Coordinates of C-alpha atoms and ligand atoms in Angstrom, one line a residue:
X1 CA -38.1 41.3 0.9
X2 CA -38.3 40.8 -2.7
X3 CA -38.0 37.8 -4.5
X4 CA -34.6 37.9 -6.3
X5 CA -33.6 39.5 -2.9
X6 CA -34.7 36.4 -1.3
X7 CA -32.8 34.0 -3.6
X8 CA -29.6 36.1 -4.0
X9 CA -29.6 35.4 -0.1
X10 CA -30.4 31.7 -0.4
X11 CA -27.4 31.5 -2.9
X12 CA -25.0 33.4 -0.8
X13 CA -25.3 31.7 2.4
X14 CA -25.4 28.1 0.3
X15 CA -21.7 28.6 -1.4
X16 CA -20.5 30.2 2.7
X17 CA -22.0 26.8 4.1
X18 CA -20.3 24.8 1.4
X19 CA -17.2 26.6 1.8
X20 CA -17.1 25.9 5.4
X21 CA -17.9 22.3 5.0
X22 CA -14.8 22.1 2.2
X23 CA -12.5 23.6 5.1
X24 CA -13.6 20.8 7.2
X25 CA -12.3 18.3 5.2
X26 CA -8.9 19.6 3.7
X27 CA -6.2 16.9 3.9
X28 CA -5.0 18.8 7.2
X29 CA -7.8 16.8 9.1
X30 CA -7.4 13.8 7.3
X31 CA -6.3 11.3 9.6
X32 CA -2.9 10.6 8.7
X33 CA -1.8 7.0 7.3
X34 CA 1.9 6.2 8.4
X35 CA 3.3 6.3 4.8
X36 CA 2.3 10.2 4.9
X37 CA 3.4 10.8 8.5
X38 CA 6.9 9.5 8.5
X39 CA 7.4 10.9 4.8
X40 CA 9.9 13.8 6.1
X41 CA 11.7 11.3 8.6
X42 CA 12.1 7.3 6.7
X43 CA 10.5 5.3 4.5
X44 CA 8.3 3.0 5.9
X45 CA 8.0 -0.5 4.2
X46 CA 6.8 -4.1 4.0
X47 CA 7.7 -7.2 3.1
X48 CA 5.6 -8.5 0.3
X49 CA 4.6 -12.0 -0.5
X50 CA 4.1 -13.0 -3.8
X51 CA 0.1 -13.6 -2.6
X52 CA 0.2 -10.0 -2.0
X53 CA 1.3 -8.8 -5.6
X54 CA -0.5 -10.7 -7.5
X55 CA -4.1 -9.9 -6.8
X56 CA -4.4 -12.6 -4.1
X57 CA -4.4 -11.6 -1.4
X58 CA -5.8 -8.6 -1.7
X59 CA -6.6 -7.6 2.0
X60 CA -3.3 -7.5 3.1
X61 CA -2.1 -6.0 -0.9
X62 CA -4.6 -2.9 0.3
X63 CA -3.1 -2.5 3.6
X64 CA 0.2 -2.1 2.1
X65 CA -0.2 0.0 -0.6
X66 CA -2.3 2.5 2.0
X67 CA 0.5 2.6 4.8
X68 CA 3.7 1.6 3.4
X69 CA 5.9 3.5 0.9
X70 CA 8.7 0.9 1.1
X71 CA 8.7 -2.8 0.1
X72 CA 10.7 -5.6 0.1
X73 CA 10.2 -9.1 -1.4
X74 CA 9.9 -11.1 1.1
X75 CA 10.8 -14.8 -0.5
X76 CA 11.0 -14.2 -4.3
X77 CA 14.2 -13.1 -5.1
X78 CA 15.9 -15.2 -3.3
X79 CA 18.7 -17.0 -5.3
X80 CA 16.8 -20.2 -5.3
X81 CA 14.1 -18.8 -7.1
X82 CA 15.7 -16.6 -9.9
X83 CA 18.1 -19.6 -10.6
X84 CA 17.0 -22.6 -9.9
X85 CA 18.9 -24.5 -12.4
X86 CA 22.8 -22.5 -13.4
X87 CA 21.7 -20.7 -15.9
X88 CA 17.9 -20.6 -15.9
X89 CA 16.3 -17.6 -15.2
X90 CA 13.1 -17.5 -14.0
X91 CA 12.3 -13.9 -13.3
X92 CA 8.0 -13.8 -13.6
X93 CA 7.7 -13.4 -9.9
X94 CA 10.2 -10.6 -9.6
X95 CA 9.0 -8.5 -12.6
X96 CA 5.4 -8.9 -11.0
X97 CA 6.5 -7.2 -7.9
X98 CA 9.0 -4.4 -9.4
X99 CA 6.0 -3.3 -11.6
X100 CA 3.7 -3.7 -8.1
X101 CA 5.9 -1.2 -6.9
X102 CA 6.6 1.0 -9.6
X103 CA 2.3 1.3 -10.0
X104 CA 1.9 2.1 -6.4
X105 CA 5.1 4.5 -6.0
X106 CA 7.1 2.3 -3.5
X107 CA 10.9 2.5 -2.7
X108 CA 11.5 -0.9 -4.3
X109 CA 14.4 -2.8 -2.8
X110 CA 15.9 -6.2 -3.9
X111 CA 16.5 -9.2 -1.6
X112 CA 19.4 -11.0 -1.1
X113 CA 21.7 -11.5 -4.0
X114 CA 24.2 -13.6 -1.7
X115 CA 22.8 -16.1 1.4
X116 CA 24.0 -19.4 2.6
X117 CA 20.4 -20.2 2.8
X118 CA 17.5 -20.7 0.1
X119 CA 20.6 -20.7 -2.0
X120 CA 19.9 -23.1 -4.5
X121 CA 22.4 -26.5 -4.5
X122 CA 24.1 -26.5 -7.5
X123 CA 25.6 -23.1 -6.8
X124 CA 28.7 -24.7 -4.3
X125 CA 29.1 -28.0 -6.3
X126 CA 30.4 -30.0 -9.1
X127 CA 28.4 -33.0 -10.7
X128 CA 30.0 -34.8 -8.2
X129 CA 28.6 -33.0 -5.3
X130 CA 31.9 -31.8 -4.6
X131 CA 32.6 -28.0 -3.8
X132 CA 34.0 -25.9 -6.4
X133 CA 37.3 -23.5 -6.4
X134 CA 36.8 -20.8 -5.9
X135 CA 37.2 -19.2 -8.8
X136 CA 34.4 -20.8 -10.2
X137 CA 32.2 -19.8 -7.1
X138 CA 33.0 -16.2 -8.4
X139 CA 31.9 -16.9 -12.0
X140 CA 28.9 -17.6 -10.9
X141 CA 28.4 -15.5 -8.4
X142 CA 29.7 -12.6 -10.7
X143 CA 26.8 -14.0 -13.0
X144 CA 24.1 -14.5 -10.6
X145 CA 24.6 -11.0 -9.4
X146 CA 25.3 -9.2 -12.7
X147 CA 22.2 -10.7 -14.2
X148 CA 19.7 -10.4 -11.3
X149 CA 21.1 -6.6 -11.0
X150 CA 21.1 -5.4 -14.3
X151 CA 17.3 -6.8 -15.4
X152 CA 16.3 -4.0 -12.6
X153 CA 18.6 -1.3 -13.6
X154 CA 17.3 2.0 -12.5
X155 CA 14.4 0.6 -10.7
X156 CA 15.1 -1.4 -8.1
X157 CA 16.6 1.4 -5.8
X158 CA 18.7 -0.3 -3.3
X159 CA 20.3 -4.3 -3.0
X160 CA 20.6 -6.2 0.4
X161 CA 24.0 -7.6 -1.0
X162 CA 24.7 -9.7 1.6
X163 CA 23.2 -11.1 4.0
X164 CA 23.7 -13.0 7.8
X165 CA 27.3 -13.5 7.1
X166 CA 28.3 -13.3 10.8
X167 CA 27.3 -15.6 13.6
X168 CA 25.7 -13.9 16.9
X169 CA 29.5 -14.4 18.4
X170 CA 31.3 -12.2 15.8
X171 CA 33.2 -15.4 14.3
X172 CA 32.5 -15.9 10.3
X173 CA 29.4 -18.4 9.3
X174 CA 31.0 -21.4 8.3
X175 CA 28.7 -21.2 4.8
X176 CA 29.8 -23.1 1.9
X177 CA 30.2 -19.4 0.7
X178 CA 32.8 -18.7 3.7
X179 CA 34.2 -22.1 3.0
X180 CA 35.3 -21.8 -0.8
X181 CA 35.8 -18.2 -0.7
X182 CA 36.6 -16.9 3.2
X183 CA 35.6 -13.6 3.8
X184 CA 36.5 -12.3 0.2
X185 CA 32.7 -13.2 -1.1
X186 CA 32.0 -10.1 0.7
X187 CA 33.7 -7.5 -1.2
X188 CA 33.6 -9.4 -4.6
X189 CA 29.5 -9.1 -3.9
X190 CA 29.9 -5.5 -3.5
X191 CA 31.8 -4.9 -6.3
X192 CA 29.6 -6.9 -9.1
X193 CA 27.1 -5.6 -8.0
X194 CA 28.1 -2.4 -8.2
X195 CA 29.2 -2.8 -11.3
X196 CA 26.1 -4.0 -12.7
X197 CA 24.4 -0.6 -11.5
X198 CA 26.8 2.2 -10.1
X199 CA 23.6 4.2 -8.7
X200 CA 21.8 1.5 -6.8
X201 CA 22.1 1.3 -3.2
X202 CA 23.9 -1.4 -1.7
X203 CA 23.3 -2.8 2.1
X204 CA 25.2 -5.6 4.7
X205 CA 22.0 -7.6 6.1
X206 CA 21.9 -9.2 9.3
X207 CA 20.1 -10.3 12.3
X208 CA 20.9 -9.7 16.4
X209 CA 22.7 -6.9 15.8
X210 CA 22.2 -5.6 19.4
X211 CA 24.5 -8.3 20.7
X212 CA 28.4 -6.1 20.9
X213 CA 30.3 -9.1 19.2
X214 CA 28.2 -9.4 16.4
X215 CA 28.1 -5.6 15.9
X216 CA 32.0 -5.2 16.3
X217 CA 32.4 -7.6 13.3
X218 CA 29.8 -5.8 11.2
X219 CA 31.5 -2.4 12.2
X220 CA 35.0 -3.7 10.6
X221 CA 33.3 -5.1 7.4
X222 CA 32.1 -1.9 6.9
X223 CA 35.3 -0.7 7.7
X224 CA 37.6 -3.2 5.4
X225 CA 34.6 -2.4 2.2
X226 CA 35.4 1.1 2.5
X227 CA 39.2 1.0 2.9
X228 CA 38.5 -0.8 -0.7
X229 CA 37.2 2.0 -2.1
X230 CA 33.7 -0.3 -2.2
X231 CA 30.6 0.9 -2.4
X232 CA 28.3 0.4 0.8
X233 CA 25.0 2.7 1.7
X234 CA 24.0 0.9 4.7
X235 CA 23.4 -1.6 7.3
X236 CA 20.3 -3.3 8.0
X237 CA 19.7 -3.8 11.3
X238 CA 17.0 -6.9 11.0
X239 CA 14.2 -6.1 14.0
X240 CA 13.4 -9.9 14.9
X241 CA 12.8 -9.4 18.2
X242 CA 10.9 -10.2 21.6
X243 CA 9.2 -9.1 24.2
X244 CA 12.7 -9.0 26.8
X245 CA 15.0 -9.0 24.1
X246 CA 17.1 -7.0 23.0
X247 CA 17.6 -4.4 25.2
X248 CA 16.6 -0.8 23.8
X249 CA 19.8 0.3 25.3
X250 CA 22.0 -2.3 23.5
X251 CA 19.8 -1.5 20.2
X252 CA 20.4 2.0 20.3
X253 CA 24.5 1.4 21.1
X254 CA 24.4 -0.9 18.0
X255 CA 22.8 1.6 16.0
X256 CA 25.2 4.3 16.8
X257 CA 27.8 2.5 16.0
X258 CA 26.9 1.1 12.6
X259 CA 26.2 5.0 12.2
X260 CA 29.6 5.6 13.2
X261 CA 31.4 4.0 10.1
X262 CA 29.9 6.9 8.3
X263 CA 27.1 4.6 6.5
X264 CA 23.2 5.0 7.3
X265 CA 20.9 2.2 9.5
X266 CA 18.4 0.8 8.3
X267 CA 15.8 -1.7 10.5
X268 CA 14.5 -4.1 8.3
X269 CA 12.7 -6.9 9.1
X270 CA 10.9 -5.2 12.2
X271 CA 8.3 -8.0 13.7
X272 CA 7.5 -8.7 17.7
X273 CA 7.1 -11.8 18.7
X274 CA 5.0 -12.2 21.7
X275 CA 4.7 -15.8 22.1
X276 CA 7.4 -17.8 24.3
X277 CA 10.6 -19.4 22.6
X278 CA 12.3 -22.3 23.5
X279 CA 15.7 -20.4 23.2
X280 CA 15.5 -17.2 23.8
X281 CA 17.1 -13.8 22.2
X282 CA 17.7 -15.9 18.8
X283 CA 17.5 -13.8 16.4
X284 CA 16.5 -15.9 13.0
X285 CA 18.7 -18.5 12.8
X286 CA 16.1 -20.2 10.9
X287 CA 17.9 -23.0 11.0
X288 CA 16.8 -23.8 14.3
X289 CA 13.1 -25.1 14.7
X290 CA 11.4 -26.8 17.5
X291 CA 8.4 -29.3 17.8
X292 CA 4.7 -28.0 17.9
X293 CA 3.6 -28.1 21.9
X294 CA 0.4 -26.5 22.7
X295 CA 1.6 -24.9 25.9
X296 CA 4.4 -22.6 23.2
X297 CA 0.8 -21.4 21.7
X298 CA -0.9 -19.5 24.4
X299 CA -2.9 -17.2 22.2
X300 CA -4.3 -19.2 19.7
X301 CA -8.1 -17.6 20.5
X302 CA -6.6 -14.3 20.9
X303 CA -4.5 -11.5 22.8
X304 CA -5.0 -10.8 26.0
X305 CA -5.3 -6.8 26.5
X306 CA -3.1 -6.8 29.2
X307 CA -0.3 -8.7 26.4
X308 CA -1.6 -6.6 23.6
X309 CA -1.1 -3.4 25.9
X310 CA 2.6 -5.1 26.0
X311 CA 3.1 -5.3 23.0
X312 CA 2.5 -2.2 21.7
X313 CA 4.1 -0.1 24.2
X314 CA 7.5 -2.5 23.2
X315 CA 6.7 -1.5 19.8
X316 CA 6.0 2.5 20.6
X317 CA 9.4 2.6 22.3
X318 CA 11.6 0.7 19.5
X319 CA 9.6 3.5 17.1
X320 CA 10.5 6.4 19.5
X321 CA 14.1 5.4 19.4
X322 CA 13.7 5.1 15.6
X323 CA 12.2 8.6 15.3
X324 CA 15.1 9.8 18.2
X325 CA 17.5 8.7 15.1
X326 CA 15.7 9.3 12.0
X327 CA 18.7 11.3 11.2
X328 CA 21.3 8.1 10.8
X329 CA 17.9 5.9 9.5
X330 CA 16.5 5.9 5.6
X331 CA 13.9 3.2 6.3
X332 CA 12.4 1.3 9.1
X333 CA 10.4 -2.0 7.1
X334 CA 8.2 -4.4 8.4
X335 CA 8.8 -8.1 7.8
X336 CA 4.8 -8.8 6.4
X337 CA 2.1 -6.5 6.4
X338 CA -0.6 -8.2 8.4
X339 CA -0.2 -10.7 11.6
X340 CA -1.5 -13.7 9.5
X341 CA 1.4 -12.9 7.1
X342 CA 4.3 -12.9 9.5
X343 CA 6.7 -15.5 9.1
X344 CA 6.6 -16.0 13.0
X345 CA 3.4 -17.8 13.2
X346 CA 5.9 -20.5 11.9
X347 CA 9.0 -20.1 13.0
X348 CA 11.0 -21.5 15.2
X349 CA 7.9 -23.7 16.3
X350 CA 5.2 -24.6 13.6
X351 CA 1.4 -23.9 13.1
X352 CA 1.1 -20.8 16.4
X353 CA -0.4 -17.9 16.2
X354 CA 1.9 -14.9 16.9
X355 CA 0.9 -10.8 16.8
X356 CA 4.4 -9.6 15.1
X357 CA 3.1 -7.0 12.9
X358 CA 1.5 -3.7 13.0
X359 CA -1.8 -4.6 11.7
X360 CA -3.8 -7.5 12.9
X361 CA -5.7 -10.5 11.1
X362 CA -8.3 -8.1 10.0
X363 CA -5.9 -5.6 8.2
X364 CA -6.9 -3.5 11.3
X365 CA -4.0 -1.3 12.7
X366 CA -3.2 -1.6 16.0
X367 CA -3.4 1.4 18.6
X368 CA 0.5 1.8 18.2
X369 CA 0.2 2.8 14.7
X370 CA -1.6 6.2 16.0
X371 CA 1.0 6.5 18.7
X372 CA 3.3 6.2 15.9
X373 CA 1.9 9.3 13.7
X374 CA 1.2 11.2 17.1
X375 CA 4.9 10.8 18.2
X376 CA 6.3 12.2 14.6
X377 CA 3.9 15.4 15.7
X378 CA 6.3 16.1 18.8
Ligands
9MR401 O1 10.0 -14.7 5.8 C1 10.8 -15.7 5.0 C2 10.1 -17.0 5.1 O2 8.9 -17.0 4.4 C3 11.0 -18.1 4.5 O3 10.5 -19.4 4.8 C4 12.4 -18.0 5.2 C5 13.3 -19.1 4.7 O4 14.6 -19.0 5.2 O5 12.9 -16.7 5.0 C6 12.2 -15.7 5.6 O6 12.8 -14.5 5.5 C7 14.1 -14.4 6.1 C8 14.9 -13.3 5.4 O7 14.9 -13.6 4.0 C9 16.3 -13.1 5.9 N1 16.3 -12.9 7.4 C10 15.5 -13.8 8.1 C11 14.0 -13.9 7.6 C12 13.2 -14.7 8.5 O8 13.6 -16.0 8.4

């Protein structure tokens, strides 16, 4: 064999063997995150703490932008926040996290322009302390919403407008919003905001919305907003739920009837508590709260596998039925990215350590993830 012979071969076979090693590694064989594997059936999202936005955090801010291509904030647009005082704006925190999920391509939704709860005071009252008419309560609400709305014109893709305005019975909250302004603070929500941004999204809120009562009442608001010729997108379905409740049964009923009204579902706030509650099947009335006792706090050193086997075949199931109805749902979001982040290490007893979320303390995902990207194959 001559020489150039000899090379020429060398060459050859080097660009087959790198060829073959490039097929190896197309994007085909890449595992998977969830973001890419539920693209064609719902977005998948997270709740985002200011931490996580802001370069704190930035175990849990990796996770998300990797896995997620939803977010919601979880605490900082909260009315309390953006308006502390009437008429002072404080919007840092929220521009921090539109433009964290503009920068990382995330379906950016707003939460909650109306809730009784980290509502801040002066909203209800006079100087006096006593409640105002109700057509001052509009003013402001009209200017709460108008303002908050219109700062994130075009970017901020979809509004929880309202939310928990039901109690788990199907009988009104008795909120100071309910008590100035009866149910109307619904549909005057709906229709500032709308008028603020015609194109964004606009969604009801709520939690325990597997129990029939609470459901019926949600099916007729939907209902009444649409005989109004008022915008509404969707329900979200919060997922704040246990290890024996709710049913998957009375989940999926729920579900179909929301879908029913001709809107879309959406489960937000999806997290699994697996420790024991003092009052079972309660949703997040976070009102509610209960003293520390150790015996509430059985995991503090870890998960047993048997429990964390549990757990994620509970949380395989409630994402089978998700996929079973991916038709009727545009996004299934996680409330926190990370078990250390969930909300449920705190609530309703203080200082436990829960395993809510899909990824542990670690930023690790849990086996169900992979069952999760397996079961969008079939
Ligand atoms: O996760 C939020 C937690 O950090 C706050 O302390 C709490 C205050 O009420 O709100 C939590 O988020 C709630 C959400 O905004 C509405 N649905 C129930 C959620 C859990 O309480």
């Amino acid at each position: 064999m001559n020489y150039k012979f000899f090379m020429k071969t060398i060459f050859y076979v080097g660009v087959l063997a790198l060829f073959a090693v490039g097929c190896g590694q197309t994007p085909q064989s890449k595992t998977a995150t969830l973001r890419d594997a539920l693209k064609d059936k719902f977005y998948i999202g997270t709740a985002l703490s200011v931490s996580q936005f802001s370069g704190i955090d930035t175990l849990s801010e990796r996770v998300a932008k990797e896995n997620f291509s939803a977010i919601v904030p979880e605490n900082c647009m909260k009315s309390m926040f953006l308006q502390p005082k009437e008429g002072e704006f404080f919007f840092d925190e929220a521009d921090k996290y539109v433009a964290w999920g503009e920068a990382n391509n995330m379906w950016i939704t707003g939460h909650c322009l109306v809730w009784h709860s980290q509502a801040p005071d002066w909203l209800f009252v006079d100087e006096n302390g006593n409640n105002v008419s109700p057509e001052i309560l509009t003013e402001r609400l009209k200017n709460h919403i108008t303002t908050v709305v219109s700062r994130y014109k075009g970017r901020i893709k979809g509004w929880d407008v309202v939310n928990e305005a039901i109690l788990d019975d199907g009988s009104w909250r008795n909120s100071k919003l309910y008590e100035i302004l009866g149910e109307e603070f619904i549909p005057l929500a709906f229709q500032f905001a709308h008028e603020a941004d015609p194109d964004v999204e606009l969604y009801y809120n709520d939690y325990s919305m597997a129990l029939p009562a609470k459901c019926a009442t949600v099916v007729e608001l939907v209902k009444k907003l649409k005989e109004r010729g008022l915008r509404i997108d969707a329900v979200g379905m919060q997922g704040h739920i246990g290890m024996d409740y709710p049913t998957l049964e009375a989940f999926e009923n729920s579900l179909l009837s929301l879908a029913s009204t001709g809107v879309k579902v959406m489960i937000t706030e999806l997290d699994l508590t697996v420790l024991p509650s003092p009052n079972p099947n309660m949703g997040a009335a976070v009102e509610t709260n209960f003293d520390y006792q150790k015996e509430l706090n059985p995991y503090a050193e870890g998960l047993p596998d048997s429990v964390s086997q549990a757990w994620d075949s509970r949380m395989g199931e409630f994402f089978a039925l998700f996929l079973k109805h991916s038709d009727k749902i545009t996004r299934v979001t996680l409330w926190g990215v990370c078990d250390k982040d969930s909300w449920r290490n705190d609530w309703p007893v203080p200082g436990r350590t829960d395993y809510a979320l899909l990824f542990d303390r670690q930023g690790n995902p849990k086996p169900v993830v992979q069952t999760i990207i397996n079961k969008t194959k079939e």
